[in-house]
Amino acid sequence: MRVRRAAKGVGDFVVESIGEAVAEVVLGVLACALLAGLALIAYLSWSFSPLLTVAGTGLLSLFLAHGAWGTFRDPVEGRRRRGWTAVAAVCFTLVAATAAFLLLYASDCGCL
């Protein structure tokens, strides 16, 4: 009975370890693909028009700064975020989550 329980425990450990290794590889490939896609977008936009690329980056930065301000400011009592502030806050949260994902999983990407 003890041998069967030990064998089941070892089998569960092996399955869990292989699952974690596969998940790590999949997340690494996704991070490298996302990083390559972002680099391709930056390259193509710069080759199309450097001036529009800088202007678009500036506008995007202002929009995300507005979202960060809307996310971290103290809310006024009785009012909630509306309109562009809510959209900017959601976009800022998505960009921050993407940056954290890339920081964790693309840092050891061999494509850099």
Backbone as JSON, one array per atom type, in Angstrom:
{
  "sequence": "MRVRRAAKGVGDFVVESIGEAVAEVVLGVLACALLAGLALIAYLSWSFSPLLTVAGTGLLSLFLAHGAWGTFRDPVEGRRRRGWTAVAAVCFTLVAATAAFLLLYASDCGCL",
  "N": [[0.81, -1.19, 0.0], [1.96, 1.25, 0.75], [3.9, 1.52, -1.17], [2.42, 1.86, -3.48], [1.18, 4.31, -2.94], [3.43, 5.94, -2.79], [4.41, 5.67, -5.41], [2.3, 6.82, -6.8], [2.49, 9.43, -5.82], [5.03, 10.18, -6.83], [4.49, 9.99, -9.57], [2.51, 12.0, -9.84], [4.08, 14.21, -9.2], [5.94, 14.19, -11.32], [4.25, 14.61, -13.55], [3.24, 17.14, -12.89], [5.62, 18.64, -12.89], [6.45, 18.41, -15.58], [4.29, 19.64, -16.79], [4.58, 22.28, -15.79], [7.03, 22.94, -16.96], [6.38, 22.87, -19.69], [4.45, 24.9, -19.76], [6.05, 27.07, -19.07], [7.75, 27.2, -21.32], [5.86, 27.75, -23.32], [4.89, 30.26, -22.46], [7.25, 31.73, -22.66], [7.71, 31.62, -25.44], [5.43, 33.0, -26.32], [5.98, 35.52, -25.19], [8.33, 36.23, -26.56], [7.3, 36.34, -29.17], [5.44, 38.42, -28.91], [7.16, 40.53, -28.25], [8.7, 40.61, -30.61], [6.68, 41.29, -32.41], [5.97, 43.87, -31.47], [8.39, 45.2, -31.93], [8.5, 44.98, -34.72], [6.27, 46.52, -35.45], [7.14, 49.03, -34.54], [9.39, 49.37, -36.19], [8.25, 49.33, -38.79], [6.49, 51.53, -38.64], [8.34, 53.59, -38.21], [9.8, 53.46, -40.57], [7.86, 54.22, -42.34], [7.04, 56.87, -41.59], [8.98, 58.9, -39.78], [8.38, 61.27, -38.36], [5.58, 61.13, -37.87], [5.63, 58.85, -36.33], [7.0, 59.65, -34.0], [5.25, 61.67, -33.16], [2.88, 60.18, -32.78], [3.75, 58.44, -30.77], [4.19, 60.27, -28.73], [1.56, 61.23, -28.31], [0.32, 58.83, -27.53], [1.74, 58.37, -25.19], [0.9, 60.55, -23.61], [-1.83, 59.9, -23.41], [-1.65, 57.45, -21.98], [-0.46, 58.41, -19.67], [-2.52, 59.99, -18.7], [-4.29, 57.92, -18.16], [-2.87, 56.61, -16.11], [-2.92, 58.61, -14.19], [-5.69, 58.71, -13.75], [-6.04, 56.17, -12.7], [-4.56, 56.08, -10.31], [-5.27, 58.28, -8.76], [-7.05, 59.78, -6.01], [-10.42, 58.96, -5.69], [-13.2, 61.14, -6.25], [-15.78, 61.67, -3.94], [-18.86, 60.06, -4.49], [-18.65, 60.11, -7.21], [-17.65, 58.42, -10.14], [-15.15, 57.07, -12.37], [-15.41, 58.29, -15.67], [-16.08, 58.11, -19.17], [-13.4, 59.13, -21.21], [-11.45, 58.96, -19.25], [-11.91, 56.54, -17.94], [-11.5, 54.75, -20.07], [-8.83, 55.33, -20.66], [-7.66, 54.56, -18.25], [-8.12, 51.8, -18.27], [-6.65, 51.09, -20.57], [-4.09, 51.88, -19.72], [-3.72, 50.05, -17.63], [-3.71, 47.64, -19.06], [-1.39, 48.02, -20.64], [0.53, 48.21, -18.62], [0.33, 45.65, -17.5], [1.14, 44.13, -19.71], [3.77, 45.04, -19.97], [4.84, 44.1, -17.55], [4.55, 41.35, -17.98], [6.28, 41.0, -20.2], [8.66, 41.76, -18.99], [9.03, 39.73, -17.14], [9.05, 37.34, -18.69], [10.28, 37.74, -21.19], [12.8, 38.56, -20.73], [14.91, 36.75, -20.79], [14.92, 36.05, -23.41], [16.12, 34.64, -26.35], [16.18, 36.01, -28.7], [16.99, 38.6, -28.59]],
  "CA": [[0.0, 0.0, 0.0], [2.83, 2.42, 0.8], [4.59, 1.62, -2.46], [1.45, 2.4, -4.43], [1.0, 5.72, -2.62], [4.67, 6.62, -3.17], [4.45, 5.71, -6.87], [1.32, 7.82, -7.23], [3.06, 10.74, -5.51], [6.09, 10.45, -7.79], [3.84, 10.21, -10.85], [1.9, 13.32, -9.8], [5.17, 15.18, -9.23], [6.49, 14.22, -12.68], [3.26, 15.24, -14.41], [3.21, 18.56, -12.56], [6.88, 19.24, -13.34], [6.41, 18.51, -17.04], [3.3, 20.68, -17.1], [5.17, 23.59, -15.52], [8.07, 23.18, -17.96], [5.7, 23.18, -20.95], [3.84, 26.22, -19.6], [7.15, 28.05, -19.11], [8.18, 27.32, -22.71], [4.79, 28.42, -24.06], [4.89, 31.67, -22.07], [8.45, 32.32, -23.24], [7.49, 31.79, -26.88], [4.47, 34.09, -26.47], [6.65, 36.77, -24.87], [9.22, 36.55, -27.69], [6.46, 36.71, -30.31], [4.9, 39.74, -28.62], [8.27, 41.46, -28.37], [9.02, 40.72, -32.03], [5.59, 42.05, -33.03], [6.1, 45.28, -31.1], [9.56, 45.72, -32.65], [8.11, 45.1, -36.13], [5.38, 47.68, -35.56], [7.97, 50.23, -34.4], [10.23, 49.48, -37.39], [7.42, 49.7, -39.94], [5.99, 52.9, -38.5], [9.46, 54.5, -38.38], [10.16, 53.5, -41.99], [6.8, 54.94, -43.05], [7.17, 58.3, -41.31], [9.54, 59.13, -38.44], [7.68, 62.36, -37.69], [4.31, 60.62, -37.35], [5.93, 57.87, -35.27], [7.3, 60.41, -32.78], [4.01, 62.33, -32.74], [1.98, 59.15, -32.25], [4.29, 57.97, -29.49], [3.91, 61.32, -27.75], [0.13, 61.21, -27.98], [0.06, 57.62, -26.76], [2.3, 58.58, -23.84], [-0.02, 61.44, -22.88], [-3.04, 59.13, -23.12], [-1.35, 56.51, -20.9], [-0.24, 59.2, -18.45], [-3.86, 60.32, -18.21], [-4.82, 56.7, -17.57], [-2.19, 56.39, -14.83], [-3.47, 59.59, -13.26], [-7.04, 58.27, -13.4], [-5.97, 54.94, -11.92], [-3.95, 56.24, -8.99], [-5.74, 59.43, -7.98], [-8.12, 59.5, -5.06], [-11.7, 59.27, -6.34], [-14.09, 62.1, -5.61], [-16.93, 60.94, -3.38], [-20.1, 60.12, -5.25], [-18.39, 60.11, -8.65], [-16.75, 57.38, -10.6], [-14.5, 57.43, -13.63], [-16.31, 58.26, -16.82], [-15.59, 58.49, -20.49], [-12.01, 58.91, -21.59], [-10.63, 58.59, -18.1], [-12.08, 55.1, -17.73], [-10.84, 54.06, -21.18], [-7.39, 55.51, -20.48], [-7.25, 53.75, -17.11], [-8.09, 50.4, -18.72], [-5.5, 50.96, -21.47], [-2.88, 51.94, -18.9], [-3.62, 48.78, -16.91], [-3.3, 46.62, -20.03], [0.0, 48.26, -21.01], [1.34, 47.87, -17.46], [0.35, 44.18, -17.4], [1.97, 43.64, -20.81], [5.16, 45.34, -19.63], [5.25, 43.16, -16.51], [4.68, 40.04, -18.63], [7.51, 41.0, -20.98], [9.78, 41.84, -18.06], [9.23, 38.43, -16.51], [9.23, 36.21, -19.58], [11.09, 38.04, -22.38], [14.12, 39.01, -20.32], [15.89, 35.75, -21.2], [14.61, 35.66, -24.78], [17.33, 34.55, -27.15], [16.07, 36.8, -29.93], [17.56, 39.94, -28.4]],
  "C": [[0.86, 1.26, 0.0], [3.55, 2.63, -0.53], [3.67, 2.24, -3.5], [1.25, 3.9, -4.19], [2.25, 6.51, -3.02], [4.77, 6.73, -4.69], [3.47, 6.75, -7.42], [1.84, 9.22, -6.96], [4.16, 11.13, -6.48], [5.49, 10.74, -9.16], [3.19, 11.59, -10.92], [2.96, 14.41, -9.89], [5.74, 15.32, -10.65], [5.52, 14.92, -13.63], [3.21, 16.75, -14.15], [4.48, 19.27, -13.04], [6.91, 19.41, -14.85], [5.42, 19.58, -17.47], [3.84, 22.08, -16.88], [6.24, 23.93, -16.55], [7.44, 23.56, -19.3], [5.07, 24.57, -20.88], [4.9, 27.31, -19.66], [7.63, 28.27, -20.54], [7.12, 28.07, -23.52], [4.76, 29.91, -23.73], [6.12, 32.39, -22.63], [8.3, 32.57, -24.73], [6.49, 32.92, -27.12], [5.12, 35.44, -26.2], [7.59, 37.18, -26.01], [8.42, 36.98, -28.91], [5.88, 38.11, -30.12], [5.98, 40.81, -28.76], [8.66, 41.67, -29.83], [7.93, 41.52, -32.77], [5.66, 43.53, -32.72], [7.28, 45.92, -31.82], [9.24, 45.91, -34.13], [7.2, 46.31, -36.35], [6.19, 48.97, -35.47], [8.83, 50.44, -35.65], [9.41, 49.95, -38.59], [6.89, 51.13, -39.83], [7.12, 53.91, -38.67], [9.85, 54.59, -39.86], [9.1, 54.22, -42.81], [6.95, 56.44, -42.85], [7.72, 58.48, -39.89], [8.81, 60.23, -37.67], [6.36, 61.89, -37.1], [4.54, 59.59, -36.24], [6.2, 58.58, -33.95], [6.04, 61.1, -32.25], [3.03, 61.34, -32.13], [2.44, 58.61, -30.91], [4.04, 59.0, -28.39], [2.45, 61.35, -27.33], [-0.25, 59.98, -27.17], [0.58, 57.75, -25.34], [1.4, 59.49, -23.01], [-1.3, 60.71, -22.49], [-2.81, 58.15, -21.97], [-1.06, 57.23, -19.59], [-1.57, 59.63, -17.84], [-4.51, 59.1, -17.56], [-4.18, 56.37, -16.23], [-2.71, 57.36, -13.78], [-4.87, 59.17, -12.82], [-7.05, 57.02, -12.55], [-5.54, 55.21, -10.49], [-4.43, 57.44, -8.2], [-6.84, 58.99, -7.02], [-9.45, 59.88, -5.7], [-12.5, 60.29, -5.53], [-15.31, 61.34, -5.14], [-18.17, 61.15, -4.25], [-19.9, 60.12, -6.76], [-17.47, 58.96, -8.98], [-16.14, 57.83, -11.91], [-15.5, 57.33, -14.77], [-15.54, 58.57, -18.09], [-14.13, 58.13, -20.74], [-11.13, 58.51, -20.43], [-10.73, 57.1, -17.83], [-11.38, 54.31, -18.83], [-9.33, 54.15, -21.03], [-6.88, 54.68, -19.31], [-7.16, 52.28, -17.48], [-6.9, 50.17, -19.64], [-4.19, 51.0, -20.7], [-2.66, 50.63, -18.15], [-3.17, 47.66, -17.85], [-1.83, 46.79, -20.43], [0.93, 47.89, -19.85], [1.43, 46.35, -17.29], [1.21, 43.57, -18.5], [3.44, 43.89, -20.52], [5.67, 44.39, -18.54], [5.45, 41.76, -17.08], [5.98, 39.96, -19.43], [8.74, 41.05, -20.08], [10.08, 40.48, -17.45], [9.63, 37.35, -17.49], [10.1, 36.49, -20.79], [12.5, 38.48, -22.01], [15.22, 38.02, -20.72], [15.6, 35.23, -22.6], [15.9, 35.68, -25.61], [17.29, 35.4, -28.4], [16.65, 38.19, -29.79], [18.98, 39.87, -28.68]]
}
